[in-house]
Short mmCIF file of C-alpha atoms in Angstrom, two decimals:
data_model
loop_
_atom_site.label_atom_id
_atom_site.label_comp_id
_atom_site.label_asym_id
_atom_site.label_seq_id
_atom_site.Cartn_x
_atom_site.Cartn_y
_atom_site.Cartn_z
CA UNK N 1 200.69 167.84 -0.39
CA UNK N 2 203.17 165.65 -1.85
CA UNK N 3 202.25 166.34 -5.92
CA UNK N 4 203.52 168.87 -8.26
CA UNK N 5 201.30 169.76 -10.48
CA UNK N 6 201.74 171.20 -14.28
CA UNK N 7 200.18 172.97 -16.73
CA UNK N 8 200.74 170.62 -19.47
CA UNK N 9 197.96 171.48 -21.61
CA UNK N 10 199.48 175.04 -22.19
CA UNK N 11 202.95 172.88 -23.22
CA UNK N 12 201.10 170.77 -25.72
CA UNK N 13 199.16 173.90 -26.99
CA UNK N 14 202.98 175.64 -27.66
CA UNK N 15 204.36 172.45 -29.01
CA UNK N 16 201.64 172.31 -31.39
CA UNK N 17 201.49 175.23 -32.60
CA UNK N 18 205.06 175.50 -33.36
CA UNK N 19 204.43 171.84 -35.59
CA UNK N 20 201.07 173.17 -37.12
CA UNK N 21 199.29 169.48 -37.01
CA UNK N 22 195.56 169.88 -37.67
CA UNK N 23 192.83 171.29 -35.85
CA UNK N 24 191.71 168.34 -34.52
CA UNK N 25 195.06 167.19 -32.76
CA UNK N 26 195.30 170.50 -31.69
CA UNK N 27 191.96 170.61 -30.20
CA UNK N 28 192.12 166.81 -28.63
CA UNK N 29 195.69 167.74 -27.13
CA UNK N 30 194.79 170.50 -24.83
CA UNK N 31 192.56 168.77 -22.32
CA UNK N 32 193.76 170.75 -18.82
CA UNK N 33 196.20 170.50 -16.75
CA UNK N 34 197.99 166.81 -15.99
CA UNK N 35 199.38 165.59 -12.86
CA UNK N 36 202.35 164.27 -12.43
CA UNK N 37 203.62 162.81 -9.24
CA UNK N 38 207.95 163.24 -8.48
CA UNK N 39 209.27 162.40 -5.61
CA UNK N 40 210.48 165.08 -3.02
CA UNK N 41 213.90 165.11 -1.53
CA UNK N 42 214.55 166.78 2.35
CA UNK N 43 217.75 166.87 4.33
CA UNK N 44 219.43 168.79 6.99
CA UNK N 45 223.07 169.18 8.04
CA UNK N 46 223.90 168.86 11.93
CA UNK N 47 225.69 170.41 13.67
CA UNK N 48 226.03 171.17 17.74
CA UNK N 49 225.80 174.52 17.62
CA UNK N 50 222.13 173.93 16.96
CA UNK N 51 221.13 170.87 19.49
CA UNK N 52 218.50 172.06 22.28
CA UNK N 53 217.92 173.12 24.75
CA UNK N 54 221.73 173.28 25.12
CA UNK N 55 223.68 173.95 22.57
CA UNK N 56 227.01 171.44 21.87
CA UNK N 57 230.66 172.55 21.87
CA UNK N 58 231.61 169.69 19.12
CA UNK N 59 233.63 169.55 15.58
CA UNK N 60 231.53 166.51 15.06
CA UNK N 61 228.85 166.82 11.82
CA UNK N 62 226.00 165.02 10.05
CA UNK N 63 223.91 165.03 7.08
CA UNK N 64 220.53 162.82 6.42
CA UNK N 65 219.14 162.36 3.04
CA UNK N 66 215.66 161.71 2.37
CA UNK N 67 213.83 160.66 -0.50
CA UNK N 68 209.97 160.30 -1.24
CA UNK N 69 209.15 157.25 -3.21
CA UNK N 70 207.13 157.71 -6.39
CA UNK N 71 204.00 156.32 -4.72
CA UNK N 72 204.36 158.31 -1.62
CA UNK N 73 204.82 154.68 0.50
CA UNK N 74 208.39 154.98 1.11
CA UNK N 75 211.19 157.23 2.18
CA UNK N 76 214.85 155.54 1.24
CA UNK N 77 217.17 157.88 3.85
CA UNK N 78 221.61 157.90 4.28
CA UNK N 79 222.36 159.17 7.66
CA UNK N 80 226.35 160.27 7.80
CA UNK N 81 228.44 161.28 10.76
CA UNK N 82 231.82 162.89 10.55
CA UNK N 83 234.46 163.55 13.60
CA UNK N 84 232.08 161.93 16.26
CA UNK N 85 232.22 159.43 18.96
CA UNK N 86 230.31 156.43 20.72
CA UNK N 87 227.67 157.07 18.98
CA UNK N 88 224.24 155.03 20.30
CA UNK N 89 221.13 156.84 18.34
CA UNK N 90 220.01 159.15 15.93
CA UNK N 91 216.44 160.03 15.06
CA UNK N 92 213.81 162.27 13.67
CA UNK N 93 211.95 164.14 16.28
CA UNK N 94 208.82 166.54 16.46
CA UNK N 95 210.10 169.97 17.44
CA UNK N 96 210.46 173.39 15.87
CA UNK N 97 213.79 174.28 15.17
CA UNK N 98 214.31 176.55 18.83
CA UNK N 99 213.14 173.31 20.95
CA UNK N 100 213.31 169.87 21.67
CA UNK N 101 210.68 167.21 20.79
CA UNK N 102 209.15 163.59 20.81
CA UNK N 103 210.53 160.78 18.73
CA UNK N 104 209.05 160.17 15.88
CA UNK N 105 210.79 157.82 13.58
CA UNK N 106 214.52 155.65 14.99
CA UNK N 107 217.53 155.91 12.09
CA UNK N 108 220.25 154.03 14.32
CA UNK N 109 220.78 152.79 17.54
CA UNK N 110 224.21 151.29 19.05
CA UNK N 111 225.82 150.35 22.27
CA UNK N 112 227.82 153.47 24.13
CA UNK N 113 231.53 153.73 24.16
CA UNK N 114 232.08 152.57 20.32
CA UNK N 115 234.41 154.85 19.40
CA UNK N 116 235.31 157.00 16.44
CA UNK N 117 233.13 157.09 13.31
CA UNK N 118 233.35 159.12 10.19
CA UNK N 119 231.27 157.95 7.15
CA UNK N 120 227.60 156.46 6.63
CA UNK N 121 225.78 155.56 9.83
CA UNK N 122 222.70 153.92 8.29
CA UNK N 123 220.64 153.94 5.10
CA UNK N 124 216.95 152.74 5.18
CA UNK N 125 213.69 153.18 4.35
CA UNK N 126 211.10 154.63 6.54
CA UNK N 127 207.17 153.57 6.24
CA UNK N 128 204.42 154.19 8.78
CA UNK N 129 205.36 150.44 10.56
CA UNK N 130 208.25 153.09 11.50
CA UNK N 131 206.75 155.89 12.95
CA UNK N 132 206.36 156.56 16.77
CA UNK N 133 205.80 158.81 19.44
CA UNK N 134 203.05 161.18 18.14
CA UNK N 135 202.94 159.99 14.84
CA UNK N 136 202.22 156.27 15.58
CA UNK N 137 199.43 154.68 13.90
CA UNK N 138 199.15 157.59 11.53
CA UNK N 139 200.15 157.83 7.65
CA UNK N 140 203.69 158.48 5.77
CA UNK N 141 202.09 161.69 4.91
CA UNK N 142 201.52 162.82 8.59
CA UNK N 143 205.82 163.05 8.65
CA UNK N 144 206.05 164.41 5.21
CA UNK N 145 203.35 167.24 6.50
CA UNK N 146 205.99 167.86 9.68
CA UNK N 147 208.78 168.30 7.51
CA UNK N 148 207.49 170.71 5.28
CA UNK N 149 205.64 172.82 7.95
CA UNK N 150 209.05 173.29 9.42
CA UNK N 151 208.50 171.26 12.54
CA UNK N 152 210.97 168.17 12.28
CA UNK N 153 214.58 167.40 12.93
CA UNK N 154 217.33 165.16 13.05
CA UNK N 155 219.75 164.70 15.79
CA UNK N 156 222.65 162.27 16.71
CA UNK N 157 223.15 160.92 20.35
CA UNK N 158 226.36 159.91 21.75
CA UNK N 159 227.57 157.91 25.03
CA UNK N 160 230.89 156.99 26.42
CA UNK N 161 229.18 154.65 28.85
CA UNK N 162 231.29 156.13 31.93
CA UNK N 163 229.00 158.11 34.19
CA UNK N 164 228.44 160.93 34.53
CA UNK N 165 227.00 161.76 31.16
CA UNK N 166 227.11 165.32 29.24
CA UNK N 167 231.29 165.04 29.70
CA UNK N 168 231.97 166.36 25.92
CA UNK N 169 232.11 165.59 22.78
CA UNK N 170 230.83 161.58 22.63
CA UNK N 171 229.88 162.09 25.91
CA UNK N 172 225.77 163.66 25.22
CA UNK N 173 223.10 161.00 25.36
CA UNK N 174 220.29 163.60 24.80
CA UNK N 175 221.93 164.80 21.26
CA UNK N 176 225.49 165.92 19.93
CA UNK N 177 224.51 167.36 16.51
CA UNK N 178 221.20 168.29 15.26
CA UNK N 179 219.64 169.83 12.18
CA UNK N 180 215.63 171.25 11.02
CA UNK N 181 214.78 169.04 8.08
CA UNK N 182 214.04 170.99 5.12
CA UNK N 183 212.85 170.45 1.03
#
């Protein structure tokens, strides 16, 4: 669930008591507990080591950012790469953190052979006109329930655009870096 709830009836009751206002105020000021709605943050950090099924021999890095909007509509993301090449994709897939999954929301997408890149890939914001594979049609809060069960990640895909394919580093259309999303 995407609320926090807290006990602020049991705040108000120490607040007041500390101030001594009258019985009444005291009384009208401790109705139960109030919700109050913040918006989560999630991330990940790639890296090769942990791209399946097969693992990537590469210095190159990532981190995404994710943020919940108040209203639960929205999710504002930064995608940054770091010592990569020709990059042509990244996205947010359906998959526990031991295998590979289904596409469920597109962060970037480029032509092969681009070259070098080191900085911020994309920012964005991600609503359910965004979501695919699996989790088309559906709600915000289908993704949000992926990520916290454990079951999404990000990856990177790269592309020289020489064949063959899987030659290196900036060389692995299936994924270069990838990381499990996590609060």
């Amino acid at each position: 669930m995407i609320r926090t709830r807290l006990m602020a009836g049991a705040a108000l009751l120490i607040g007041t008591a500390a101030c001594s206002p009258s019985p009444s105020a005291t009384a009208a000021s401790v109705t139960g507990p109030t919700e109050i709605v913040v918006p989560l943050n999630f991330g990940t950090h790639m890296h090769g080591e942990h791209e399946r099924p097969t693992p990537r021999d590469t210095n190159a890095t990532g981190q995404l950012t994710l943020k919940l909007s108040h209203d639960g509509q929205a999710i504002e993301y930064k995608l940054i790469a770091s010592n990569i090449d020709n990059v042509v994709a990244s996205h947010i897939h359906q998959g526990p953190v031991d295998s590979p999954g289904p596409v469920v929301v597109t962060l970037y997408t480029g032509a092969p052979g681009r070259g070098r890149h080191d900085g911020v890939l994309a920012t964005g914001t991600i609503t359910t006109s965004n979501l695919s594979g699996p989790l088309a049609g559906q709600s915000l809060s289908s993704l949000i329930d992926l990520i916290q069960s454990g079951n999404a990640y990000a990856n990177v895909h790269t592309n020289d655009g020489v064949a063959p394919i899987d030659t290196g580093p900036g060389d692995y259309p299936s994924g270069e870096i990838r990381g499990q999303i996590r609060k």
